[in-house]
Coordinates of C-alpha atoms in Angstrom, one line a residue:
M1 CA 5.9 -28.3 -27.8
G2 CA 7.0 -26.7 -24.5
L3 CA 8.2 -23.2 -24.0
E4 CA 8.4 -20.9 -27.1
L5 CA 10.2 -17.6 -27.0
T6 CA 9.8 -14.8 -29.6
D7 CA 11.7 -11.5 -29.6
L8 CA 9.3 -8.7 -30.5
D9 CA 10.3 -5.2 -31.7
A10 CA 11.0 -3.2 -28.6
P11 CA 10.1 0.5 -28.5
D12 CA 12.9 3.0 -29.0
G13 CA 14.9 3.3 -25.8
F14 CA 14.0 -0.2 -24.6
E15 CA 16.5 -3.1 -24.6
R16 CA 14.3 -6.1 -25.1
L17 CA 10.7 -7.3 -25.4
V18 CA 10.1 -11.1 -25.3
R19 CA 6.9 -13.1 -25.8
A20 CA 6.8 -16.4 -23.9
R21 CA 4.3 -19.1 -24.7
D22 CA 3.7 -22.6 -23.4
T23 CA 0.4 -24.0 -24.7
A24 CA 0.4 -27.1 -22.5
A25 CA 1.0 -25.0 -19.4
G26 CA -1.4 -22.2 -20.4
L27 CA 1.3 -19.6 -20.4
D28 CA 1.1 -16.5 -22.6
A29 CA 3.5 -13.8 -21.2
L30 CA 5.5 -10.8 -22.1
I31 CA 8.8 -9.9 -20.5
C32 CA 10.2 -6.4 -21.1
V33 CA 13.7 -5.1 -20.2
H34 CA 13.8 -1.3 -20.4
S35 CA 17.2 -0.5 -19.0
T36 CA 20.2 -2.3 -17.4
V37 CA 22.3 0.9 -17.2
L38 CA 22.2 0.9 -13.3
G39 CA 22.2 -2.9 -12.9
P40 CA 20.1 -6.0 -13.8
A41 CA 16.5 -5.1 -14.5
A42 CA 14.0 -5.8 -11.8
G43 CA 10.3 -5.6 -11.7
G44 CA 7.3 -7.6 -10.7
C45 CA 5.0 -10.0 -12.7
R46 CA 1.4 -8.9 -13.2
M47 CA -1.3 -11.3 -14.3
W48 CA -4.2 -9.6 -16.0
D49 CA -6.9 -10.5 -18.5
Y50 CA -6.0 -7.9 -21.2
G51 CA -8.4 -7.2 -23.9
S52 CA -5.8 -7.4 -26.7
D53 CA -2.1 -8.0 -27.4
A54 CA -1.6 -4.3 -28.0
E55 CA -3.1 -3.5 -24.5
A56 CA -0.7 -6.0 -22.9
I57 CA 2.3 -4.6 -24.7
A58 CA 1.4 -1.1 -23.8
D59 CA 1.1 -2.0 -20.2
V60 CA 4.3 -4.0 -19.9
T61 CA 6.4 -1.4 -21.6
R62 CA 5.0 1.4 -19.6
L63 CA 5.5 -0.5 -16.4
A64 CA 9.1 -1.5 -17.3
R65 CA 10.1 2.1 -18.0
G66 CA 8.5 3.0 -14.7
M67 CA 10.6 0.4 -12.9
T68 CA 13.8 2.0 -14.3
F69 CA 12.7 5.3 -12.8
K70 CA 11.6 3.7 -9.5
N71 CA 14.7 1.7 -9.0
A72 CA 16.9 4.7 -9.8
M73 CA 15.2 7.0 -7.4
A74 CA 15.3 4.4 -4.6
G75 CA 19.1 4.0 -5.1
L76 CA 18.9 0.2 -5.6
G77 CA 21.6 -0.5 -8.1
L78 CA 19.1 -2.1 -10.4
G79 CA 17.6 -1.3 -13.8
G80 CA 14.0 -1.6 -14.9
G81 CA 11.9 -4.4 -16.3
K82 CA 8.5 -5.9 -16.0
S83 CA 6.5 -8.9 -17.0
V84 CA 2.8 -9.6 -17.6
I85 CA 1.0 -12.9 -17.9
I86 CA -2.1 -12.7 -20.0
G87 CA -5.1 -14.3 -18.3
N88 CA -7.5 -14.3 -15.4
A89 CA -5.5 -14.7 -12.2
R90 CA -8.5 -16.1 -10.4
T91 CA -9.4 -18.8 -12.9
D92 CA -6.4 -19.4 -15.3
K93 CA -3.4 -19.5 -13.0
T94 CA -1.9 -22.9 -12.1
P95 CA 1.4 -24.1 -10.7
A96 CA 2.3 -25.4 -14.1
L97 CA 1.8 -22.0 -15.7
M98 CA 4.0 -20.3 -13.1
R99 CA 6.7 -23.0 -13.5
A100 CA 6.7 -22.3 -17.3
F101 CA 6.9 -18.6 -16.5
G102 CA 10.0 -19.3 -14.4
E103 CA 11.6 -21.1 -17.3
A104 CA 11.0 -18.1 -19.5
V105 CA 12.6 -15.7 -17.0
D106 CA 15.6 -18.1 -16.7
T107 CA 16.3 -17.7 -20.5
L108 CA 17.2 -14.1 -19.9
K109 CA 20.2 -15.2 -17.8
G110 CA 19.9 -12.7 -15.0
S111 CA 19.3 -9.6 -17.0
Y112 CA 15.8 -9.6 -15.4
Y113 CA 14.6 -10.4 -11.9
T114 CA 10.9 -11.0 -11.3
A115 CA 8.7 -10.8 -8.2
E116 CA 5.0 -10.4 -7.2
D117 CA 2.7 -7.8 -8.6
V118 CA -1.1 -7.7 -9.3
G119 CA -2.5 -11.2 -9.4
I120 CA 0.6 -13.0 -8.3
S121 CA 1.4 -14.3 -4.8
P122 CA 4.5 -15.4 -3.0
Q123 CA 3.4 -19.0 -3.5
D124 CA 3.1 -18.3 -7.3
M125 CA 6.6 -16.9 -7.3
A126 CA 7.8 -20.0 -5.4
Y127 CA 6.6 -22.2 -8.3
A128 CA 8.4 -19.9 -10.8
A129 CA 11.6 -20.2 -8.6
E130 CA 11.6 -24.0 -9.1
H131 CA 12.9 -23.2 -12.6
T132 CA 14.9 -20.0 -12.2
A133 CA 17.2 -18.3 -9.7
Y134 CA 15.8 -14.9 -10.8
A135 CA 12.4 -15.1 -9.1
V136 CA 12.4 -13.2 -5.8
G137 CA 10.0 -12.0 -3.2
L138 CA 9.9 -15.5 -1.8
S139 CA 8.5 -16.6 1.6
G140 CA 11.4 -17.2 3.9
A141 CA 13.5 -14.7 2.1
S142 CA 12.3 -11.1 1.5
G143 CA 8.7 -12.3 1.5
D144 CA 5.6 -10.5 0.3
P145 CA 6.7 -7.0 -0.7
S146 CA 3.2 -5.4 -0.2
P147 CA 3.7 -4.3 3.4
W148 CA 6.9 -2.5 2.4
T149 CA 5.2 -0.8 -0.4
A150 CA 2.5 0.4 1.9
E151 CA 5.0 1.6 4.5
G152 CA 6.9 3.6 1.8
V153 CA 3.6 5.2 0.6
F154 CA 2.6 6.1 4.1
R155 CA 6.0 7.7 4.9
C156 CA 5.8 9.8 1.7
L157 CA 2.2 10.7 2.3
R158 CA 3.2 12.2 5.6
V159 CA 6.0 14.2 3.9
G160 CA 3.4 15.4 1.4
A161 CA 0.9 16.3 4.1
A162 CA 3.5 18.4 5.9
H163 CA 4.2 20.3 2.7
V164 CA 0.6 20.9 1.8
F165 CA -1.1 21.3 5.1
G166 CA 1.7 22.6 7.3
D167 CA 2.2 19.5 9.4
D168 CA 2.1 15.7 9.0
V169 CA -0.6 15.1 11.6
L170 CA -3.3 12.9 9.9
I171 CA -5.9 13.0 12.7
G172 CA -9.2 14.0 11.1
R173 CA -7.7 14.2 7.6
R174 CA -10.1 12.6 5.0
V175 CA -8.3 10.1 2.9
L176 CA -9.9 8.3 0.0
I177 CA -8.2 5.0 -0.9
Q178 CA -9.1 3.5 -4.2
G179 CA -8.3 -0.2 -4.2
L180 CA -8.0 -2.5 -1.1
G181 CA -5.7 -5.2 -2.3
H182 CA -2.7 -6.2 -0.1
V183 CA -1.1 -2.7 -0.4
G184 CA -4.2 -0.6 -0.2
M185 CA -5.5 -2.5 2.9
S186 CA -2.1 -2.2 4.6
L187 CA -2.0 1.5 3.9
A188 CA -5.6 1.9 5.2
E189 CA -4.6 0.2 8.4
K190 CA -1.6 2.6 8.9
L191 CA -3.8 5.6 8.1
H192 CA -6.5 4.5 10.5
E193 CA -3.9 4.0 13.2
A194 CA -2.7 7.6 12.5
G195 CA -6.2 8.9 13.0
A196 CA -7.3 9.6 9.4
D197 CA -11.0 9.5 8.4
L198 CA -11.1 6.9 5.6
I199 CA -13.3 6.6 2.5
V200 CA -12.7 3.4 0.6
T201 CA -13.7 1.9 -2.7
D202 CA -13.0 -1.4 -4.3
I203 CA -14.7 -3.9 -6.7
H204 CA -14.6 -6.7 -4.0
E205 CA -17.3 -6.5 -1.4
A206 CA -15.4 -8.6 1.1
A207 CA -12.6 -6.0 1.2
L208 CA -15.0 -3.2 1.7
D209 CA -16.8 -5.0 4.5
A210 CA -13.5 -5.6 6.3
A211 CA -12.5 -1.9 6.0
S212 CA -15.9 -0.7 7.2
R213 CA -16.0 -3.2 10.1
E214 CA -12.3 -3.0 11.3
L215 CA -11.2 0.5 10.2
D216 CA -14.5 2.5 10.5
A217 CA -14.2 3.4 6.9
R218 CA -17.0 4.9 4.8
I219 CA -17.6 3.1 1.6
C220 CA -18.2 4.7 -1.8
Q221 CA -18.8 3.1 -5.2
P222 CA -16.0 3.2 -7.8
D223 CA -18.0 5.6 -10.0
E224 CA -18.6 8.0 -7.1
I225 CA -15.0 8.7 -6.2
F226 CA -14.9 12.2 -7.7
D227 CA -18.2 13.1 -6.1
Q228 CA -16.6 12.9 -2.6
Q229 CA -15.0 15.6 -0.5
F230 CA -11.6 14.6 0.9
D231 CA -8.2 16.0 1.6
I232 CA -5.9 13.2 0.3
F233 CA -6.4 10.8 -2.6
A234 CA -4.5 7.5 -2.5
P235 CA -4.9 5.5 -5.8
C236 CA -4.0 1.9 -5.0
A237 CA -5.7 0.1 -7.9
L238 CA -4.7 0.1 -11.6
G239 CA -3.3 3.1 -13.5
G240 CA -4.8 5.9 -15.5
V241 CA -7.2 7.1 -12.9
L242 CA -6.1 10.7 -13.2
N243 CA -7.2 12.2 -16.5
S244 CA -8.6 15.6 -17.6
A245 CA -12.2 14.8 -16.5
S246 CA -11.3 13.3 -13.1
V247 CA -8.7 16.0 -12.2
A248 CA -11.4 18.7 -12.9
R249 CA -13.6 17.1 -10.3
L250 CA -10.9 16.1 -7.7
S251 CA -11.4 17.7 -4.3
A252 CA -8.2 16.5 -2.7
R253 CA -5.1 18.8 -2.3
L254 CA -2.7 15.9 -2.2
V255 CA -2.4 12.7 -4.3
C256 CA -0.2 10.0 -3.0
G257 CA -0.9 6.3 -3.7
A258 CA 0.6 2.9 -4.6
A259 CA -0.8 2.4 -8.1
N260 CA 1.5 2.5 -11.0
N261 CA 1.0 5.0 -13.9
Q262 CA -1.7 7.0 -12.2
L263 CA -1.5 9.8 -14.8
A264 CA -3.4 9.0 -18.0
S265 CA -1.0 11.2 -19.9
D266 CA 2.1 13.3 -19.1
N267 CA 0.2 16.6 -19.3
I268 CA -2.0 15.7 -16.4
A269 CA 0.8 16.6 -14.0
D270 CA 0.4 20.2 -15.2
R271 CA -3.4 20.1 -14.8
L272 CA -3.0 19.0 -11.2
R273 CA -0.5 21.7 -10.6
A274 CA -2.8 24.3 -12.1
R275 CA -5.5 23.3 -9.7
N276 CA -3.0 23.6 -6.8
I277 CA -3.1 19.8 -6.2
T278 CA 0.2 18.3 -5.1
Y279 CA 1.0 15.1 -6.9
L280 CA 3.7 12.8 -5.5
P281 CA 4.9 10.7 -8.5
D282 CA 3.9 7.1 -8.1
Y283 CA 7.2 5.6 -9.1
V284 CA 8.9 7.5 -6.3
V285 CA 6.4 6.8 -3.4
N286 CA 5.6 3.2 -4.2
A287 CA 9.2 1.9 -4.3
G288 CA 8.9 0.1 -0.9
G289 CA 8.1 -3.3 -2.5
I290 CA 11.0 -3.2 -4.9
I291 CA 13.3 -2.1 -2.1
S292 CA 12.3 -5.3 -0.2
V293 CA 12.9 -7.4 -3.3
A294 CA 16.2 -5.7 -3.9
S295 CA 17.4 -6.6 -0.4
E296 CA 16.9 -10.3 -1.5
I297 CA 18.7 -9.8 -4.8
H298 CA 21.7 -8.0 -3.0
G299 CA 21.6 -10.2 0.1
R300 CA 20.9 -7.2 2.5
D301 CA 19.0 -7.0 5.8
D302 CA 16.0 -5.0 7.2
A303 CA 18.3 -2.1 8.2
W304 CA 19.2 -1.7 4.5
R305 CA 15.5 -1.7 3.5
R306 CA 14.6 0.8 6.1
A307 CA 17.4 3.1 5.2
R308 CA 16.1 3.2 1.6
L309 CA 12.6 3.9 2.8
D310 CA 14.0 6.9 4.6
G311 CA 15.8 7.7 1.4
I312 CA 12.7 7.9 -0.8
A313 CA 10.9 10.0 1.8
G314 CA 13.9 12.4 1.7
R315 CA 13.8 12.5 -2.1
V316 CA 10.1 13.4 -2.0
A317 CA 10.9 16.3 0.3
E318 CA 13.7 17.4 -2.1
M319 CA 11.4 17.1 -5.1
L320 CA 8.7 19.1 -3.5
N321 CA 11.0 21.9 -2.5
R322 CA 12.6 22.1 -6.0
A323 CA 9.2 22.0 -7.7
D324 CA 8.1 25.1 -5.6
T325 CA 11.4 26.9 -6.0
E326 CA 11.7 26.3 -9.8
D327 CA 7.9 26.6 -10.5
R328 CA 7.7 23.2 -12.1
S329 CA 5.6 20.1 -11.7
T330 CA 6.8 17.4 -9.4
T331 CA 7.0 14.9 -12.3
D332 CA 9.3 17.2 -14.2
V333 CA 11.6 17.5 -11.3
A334 CA 11.5 13.7 -10.5
D335 CA 12.1 12.8 -14.2
E336 CA 15.0 15.1 -14.4
M337 CA 16.6 13.6 -11.3
V338 CA 16.4 10.1 -12.9
H339 CA 17.7 11.2 -16.3
N340 CA 20.7 12.8 -14.5
M341 CA 21.3 9.5 -12.7
L342 CA 21.1 7.5 -15.9
R343 CA 23.4 9.9 -17.8
E344 CA 26.0 9.9 -15.1
A345 CA 26.0 6.1 -14.9
S346 CA 26.3 5.8 -18.7
V347 CA 29.3 8.2 -18.7
S348 CA 31.1 6.3 -16.0
A349 CA 30.4 2.9 -17.4

């Protein structure tokens, strides 16, 4: 029967939510456009074996909204969107599936650009690009966005360290990295080079072995994270790791990582602040990847990308100073900054 598209009821404040299925290709995907106020929506494609449709919809909508905020704070001239493919990336993904996904993206006629996210590689995106001009993050173009994400997180982490500890020197600072995928491992390498003492955790033994062998990292099990003593927490796996129980046990004074949606609920930002733990909002610090992708969309060079990495580090410094001056959480300040940007763009449109 080929590709079948169904428009689902999008949550309030969202522009579109589409389900794309192609039984022959094994595709079952959701594409969500949150906002195009600042430009066409852009956000990666994640492949994950969700437990239910409701779980997949909750994830794609949350991620799409986060991309609106991320792209706004990074000054990219892009709106926010996201897509998820339902399935196991290690066993279910095929070139045919990715080509069908590309067809689905193409039906949105440029209102949404896709790129790599969890479970999706540049080669996967190349298969999608055979059927759409709106698949980016391609080898030979902007390429794998992961190193740019890691670089952005690293720069923001140093800004946060200077604010919390009085300087950005990382020699001897104990940093726990949760998740050693492409971004987490790249961040670990940067931190090791800067002299940090690393504690790492991941579900894949090969990644742990590499970090132990090459970066002199100490390994802890995923369920032992909050039993460790460390200065900085860098969540680089999936979201929701910071909740009431984990925050009560967290020893770090600074949280800065690449994972999306690190807070299990909005009130967790206040709990962190009450414990004198500085949280750098994930959608601000992990924008390096979408900055790289945006350079491909807009036809810009490395200098443009690096200028925007400098920009997000500058926004982190501004956000931290305002949070202290106004006695507010960093998330409140960052969200207000984005809402002001969106309001001004809507008025001038």
